[in-house]
mmCIF file with all atom_site columns, C-alpha atoms in Angstrom:
data_model
loop_
_atom_site.group_PDB
_atom_site.id
_atom_site.type_symbol
_atom_site.label_atom_id
_atom_site.label_alt_id
_atom_site.label_comp_id
_atom_site.label_asym_id
_atom_site.label_entity_id
_atom_site.label_seq_id
_atom_site.pdbx_PDB_ins_code
_atom_site.Cartn_x
_atom_site.Cartn_y
_atom_site.Cartn_z
_atom_site.occupancy
_atom_site.B_iso_or_equiv
_atom_site.pdbx_formal_charge
_atom_site.auth_seq_id
_atom_site.auth_comp_id
_atom_site.auth_asym_id
_atom_site.auth_atom_id
_atom_site.pdbx_PDB_model_num
ATOM 1  C CA . MET A 1 1  ? -13.504 -20.235 3.998   1.00 0.00 ? 1  MET A CA 1
ATOM 2  C CA . ALA A 1 2  ? -13.694 -16.542 4.269   1.00 0.00 ? 2  ALA A CA 1
ATOM 3  C CA . ASN A 1 3  ? -12.082 -13.207 2.899   1.00 0.00 ? 3  ASN A CA 1
ATOM 4  C CA . VAL A 1 4  ? -10.622 -10.598 4.477   1.00 0.00 ? 4  VAL A CA 1
ATOM 5  C CA . ASP A 1 5  ? -9.736  -7.123  3.096   1.00 0.00 ? 5  ASP A CA 1
ATOM 6  C CA . SER A 1 6  ? -6.782  -5.614  4.538   1.00 0.00 ? 6  SER A CA 1
ATOM 7  C CA . PHE A 1 7  ? -6.460  -2.070  3.721   1.00 0.00 ? 7  PHE A CA 1
ATOM 8  C CA . PHE A 1 8  ? -3.097  -0.043  4.893   1.00 0.00 ? 8  PHE A CA 1
ATOM 9  C CA . LEU A 1 9  ? -0.835  2.552   3.257   1.00 0.00 ? 9  LEU A CA 1
ATOM 10 C CA . GLN A 1 10 ? 2.683   2.022   1.644   1.00 0.00 ? 10 GLN A CA 1
ATOM 11 C CA . PRO A 1 11 ? 4.912   5.198   2.490   1.00 0.00 ? 11 PRO A CA 1
ATOM 12 C CA . PHE A 1 12 ? 8.095   5.580   0.394   1.00 0.00 ? 12 PHE A CA 1
ATOM 13 C CA . ARG A 1 13 ? 10.930  8.261   0.395   1.00 0.00 ? 13 ARG A CA 1
ATOM 14 C CA . THR A 1 14 ? 14.368  8.478   -0.587  1.00 0.00 ? 14 THR A CA 1
ATOM 15 C CA . HIS A 1 15 ? 17.245  7.220   0.029   1.00 0.00 ? 15 HIS A CA 1
ATOM 16 C CA . ARG A 1 16 ? 20.404  7.408   -1.995  1.00 0.00 ? 16 ARG A CA 1
ATOM 17 C CA . LYS A 1 17 ? 18.765  8.830   -4.884  1.00 0.00 ? 17 LYS A CA 1
ATOM 18 C CA . ARG A 1 18 ? 16.398  6.172   -4.842  1.00 0.00 ? 18 ARG A CA 1
ATOM 19 C CA . LEU A 1 19 ? 12.836  5.699   -3.345  1.00 0.00 ? 19 LEU A CA 1
ATOM 20 C CA . VAL A 1 20 ? 12.811  2.899   -0.885  1.00 0.00 ? 20 VAL A CA 1
ATOM 21 C CA . PRO A 1 21 ? 9.891   1.714   0.943   1.00 0.00 ? 21 PRO A CA 1
ATOM 22 C CA . GLY A 1 22 ? 9.543   2.752   4.631   1.00 0.00 ? 22 GLY A CA 1
ATOM 23 C CA . GLN A 1 23 ? 7.151   1.635   7.391   1.00 0.00 ? 23 GLN A CA 1
ATOM 24 C CA . ARG A 1 24 ? 3.625   0.326   6.046   1.00 0.00 ? 24 ARG A CA 1
ATOM 25 C CA . VAL A 1 25 ? 0.902   1.926   7.937   1.00 0.00 ? 25 VAL A CA 1
ATOM 26 C CA . LEU A 1 26 ? -2.972  -0.211  8.650   1.00 0.00 ? 26 LEU A CA 1
ATOM 27 C CA . ALA A 1 27 ? -5.848  1.217   8.147   1.00 0.00 ? 27 ALA A CA 1
ATOM 28 C CA . ARG A 1 28 ? -9.643  0.161   9.288   1.00 0.00 ? 28 ARG A CA 1
ATOM 29 C CA . THR A 1 29 ? -11.093 0.651   6.107   1.00 0.00 ? 29 THR A CA 1
ATOM 30 C CA . LYS A 1 30 ? -11.186 2.158   2.996   1.00 0.00 ? 30 LYS A CA 1
ATOM 31 C CA . HIS A 1 31 ? -12.574 5.151   3.198   1.00 0.00 ? 31 HIS A CA 1
ATOM 32 C CA . HIS A 1 32 ? -10.064 5.712   6.262   1.00 0.00 ? 32 HIS A CA 1
ATOM 33 C CA . ALA A 1 33 ? -7.115  4.378   3.914   1.00 0.00 ? 33 ALA A CA 1
ATOM 34 C CA . LEU A 1 34 ? -8.331  7.128   1.487   1.00 0.00 ? 34 LEU A CA 1
ATOM 35 C CA . SER A 1 35 ? -8.558  9.639   4.099   1.00 0.00 ? 35 SER A CA 1
ATOM 36 C CA . ASP A 1 36 ? -5.222  8.663   5.480   1.00 0.00 ? 36 ASP A CA 1
ATOM 37 C CA . GLY A 1 37 ? -3.242  8.102   2.380   1.00 0.00 ? 37 GLY A CA 1
ATOM 38 C CA . GLU A 1 38 ? -3.987  11.661  1.202   1.00 0.00 ? 38 GLU A CA 1
ATOM 39 C CA . ARG A 1 39 ? -2.940  13.441  4.115   1.00 0.00 ? 39 ARG A CA 1
ATOM 40 C CA . LEU A 1 40 ? -0.134  11.287  4.207   1.00 0.00 ? 40 LEU A CA 1
ATOM 41 C CA . GLY A 1 41 ? 0.620   12.088  0.679   1.00 0.00 ? 41 GLY A CA 1
ATOM 42 C CA . ARG A 1 42 ? 0.954   15.711  1.415   1.00 0.00 ? 42 ARG A CA 1
ATOM 43 C CA . THR A 1 43 ? 4.260   15.223  4.229   1.00 0.00 ? 43 THR A CA 1
ATOM 44 C CA . ALA A 1 44 ? 5.405   11.924  1.973   1.00 0.00 ? 44 ALA A CA 1
ATOM 45 C CA . GLU A 1 45 ? 7.522   11.505  -1.301  1.00 0.00 ? 45 GLU A CA 1
ATOM 46 C CA . GLY A 1 46 ? 5.187   9.365   -1.881  1.00 0.00 ? 46 GLY A CA 1
ATOM 47 C CA . VAL A 1 47 ? 2.258   6.512   -0.505  1.00 0.00 ? 47 VAL A CA 1
ATOM 48 C CA . ALA A 1 48 ? 0.404   3.874   -2.093  1.00 0.00 ? 48 ALA A CA 1
ATOM 49 C CA . VAL A 1 49 ? -2.940  2.967   -0.875  1.00 0.00 ? 49 VAL A CA 1
ATOM 50 C CA . VAL A 1 50 ? -3.179  -1.194  -1.118  1.00 0.00 ? 50 VAL A CA 1
ATOM 51 C CA . HIS A 1 51 ? -6.372  -3.013  -1.264  1.00 0.00 ? 51 HIS A CA 1
ATOM 52 C CA . VAL A 1 52 ? -5.816  -6.610  -0.228  1.00 0.00 ? 52 VAL A CA 1
ATOM 53 C CA . VAL A 1 53 ? -7.720  -9.396  0.103   1.00 0.00 ? 53 VAL A CA 1
ATOM 54 C CA . ALA A 1 54 ? -6.750  -12.959 1.239   1.00 0.00 ? 54 ALA A CA 1
ATOM 55 C CA . ASP A 1 55 ? -8.442  -16.264 2.722   1.00 0.00 ? 55 ASP A CA 1
ATOM 56 C CA . ASP A 1 56 ? -9.123  -16.203 6.327   1.00 0.00 ? 56 ASP A CA 1
ATOM 57 C CA . GLU A 1 57 ? -8.177  -19.524 7.197   1.00 0.00 ? 57 GLU A CA 1
ATOM 58 C CA . THR A 1 58 ? -4.558  -20.109 4.611   1.00 0.00 ? 58 THR A CA 1
ATOM 59 C CA . GLY A 1 59 ? -3.275  -16.166 4.423   1.00 0.00 ? 59 GLY A CA 1
ATOM 60 C CA . GLU A 1 60 ? -3.883  -16.841 0.924   1.00 0.00 ? 60 GLU A CA 1
ATOM 61 C CA . VAL A 1 61 ? -4.316  -13.376 -1.022  1.00 0.00 ? 61 VAL A CA 1
ATOM 62 C CA . SER A 1 62 ? -6.528  -13.922 -3.814  1.00 0.00 ? 62 SER A CA 1
ATOM 63 C CA . VAL A 1 63 ? -7.176  -9.977  -4.713  1.00 0.00 ? 63 VAL A CA 1
ATOM 64 C CA . ILE A 1 64 ? -4.530  -6.989  -4.322  1.00 0.00 ? 64 ILE A CA 1
ATOM 65 C CA . ASP A 1 65 ? -5.069  -3.631  -5.432  1.00 0.00 ? 65 ASP A CA 1
ATOM 66 C CA . VAL A 1 66 ? -3.293  0.044   -5.736  1.00 0.00 ? 66 VAL A CA 1
ATOM 67 C CA . LEU A 1 67 ? -6.041  2.017   -5.344  1.00 0.00 ? 67 LEU A CA 1
ATOM 68 C CA . ALA A 1 68 ? -4.848  5.506   -4.390  1.00 0.00 ? 68 ALA A CA 1
ATOM 69 C CA . ARG A 1 69 ? -1.073  6.891   -5.480  1.00 0.00 ? 69 ARG A CA 1
ATOM 70 C CA . HIS A 1 70 ? 0.561   10.220  -4.050  1.00 0.00 ? 70 HIS A CA 1
ATOM 71 C CA . GLY A 1 71 ? 3.462   11.593  -5.063  1.00 0.00 ? 71 GLY A CA 1
ATOM 72 C CA . ALA A 1 72 ? 6.644   9.900   -6.089  1.00 0.00 ? 72 ALA A CA 1
ATOM 73 C CA . ILE A 1 73 ? 5.922   5.672   -6.543  1.00 0.00 ? 73 ILE A CA 1
ATOM 74 C CA . PRO A 1 74 ? 8.576   3.139   -7.498  1.00 0.00 ? 74 PRO A CA 1
ATOM 75 C CA . GLU A 1 75 ? 7.926   1.965   -11.109 1.00 0.00 ? 75 GLU A CA 1
ATOM 76 C CA . GLU A 1 76 ? 8.084   -1.157  -10.694 1.00 0.00 ? 76 GLU A CA 1
ATOM 77 C CA . PHE A 1 77 ? 6.184   -1.231  -7.131  1.00 0.00 ? 77 PHE A CA 1
ATOM 78 C CA . GLU A 1 78 ? 2.875   -2.905  -8.818  1.00 0.00 ? 78 GLU A CA 1
ATOM 79 C CA . GLU A 1 79 ? 4.581   -5.683  -10.347 1.00 0.00 ? 79 GLU A CA 1
ATOM 80 C CA . GLN A 1 80 ? 6.335   -6.215  -6.652  1.00 0.00 ? 80 GLN A CA 1
ATOM 81 C CA . ILE A 1 81 ? 4.156   -7.236  -4.692  1.00 0.00 ? 81 ILE A CA 1
ATOM 82 C CA . ARG A 1 82 ? 2.036   -8.669  -6.864  1.00 0.00 ? 82 ARG A CA 1
ATOM 83 C CA . ALA A 1 83 ? 4.866   -11.397 -7.037  1.00 0.00 ? 83 ALA A CA 1
ATOM 84 C CA . VAL A 1 84 ? 5.020   -11.682 -3.616  1.00 0.00 ? 84 VAL A CA 1
#
């Protein structure tokens, strides 16, 4: 039972006057996630850099954290990802 760290970027864009999530972008390491998030934050309306720790065998998520925010992020975003 090993834990696996995953990092991804969640960009946001405006659609019909609401912020909606775009397609997630995976990152290899925490360093890559933070630097890519900063770079993507210059062009996207908003970007969240997310760290997930999950069990390798079951896929059960034990930790989910937002490491960085750039630009406009919906207020309820963190609540929504923790509920999944």
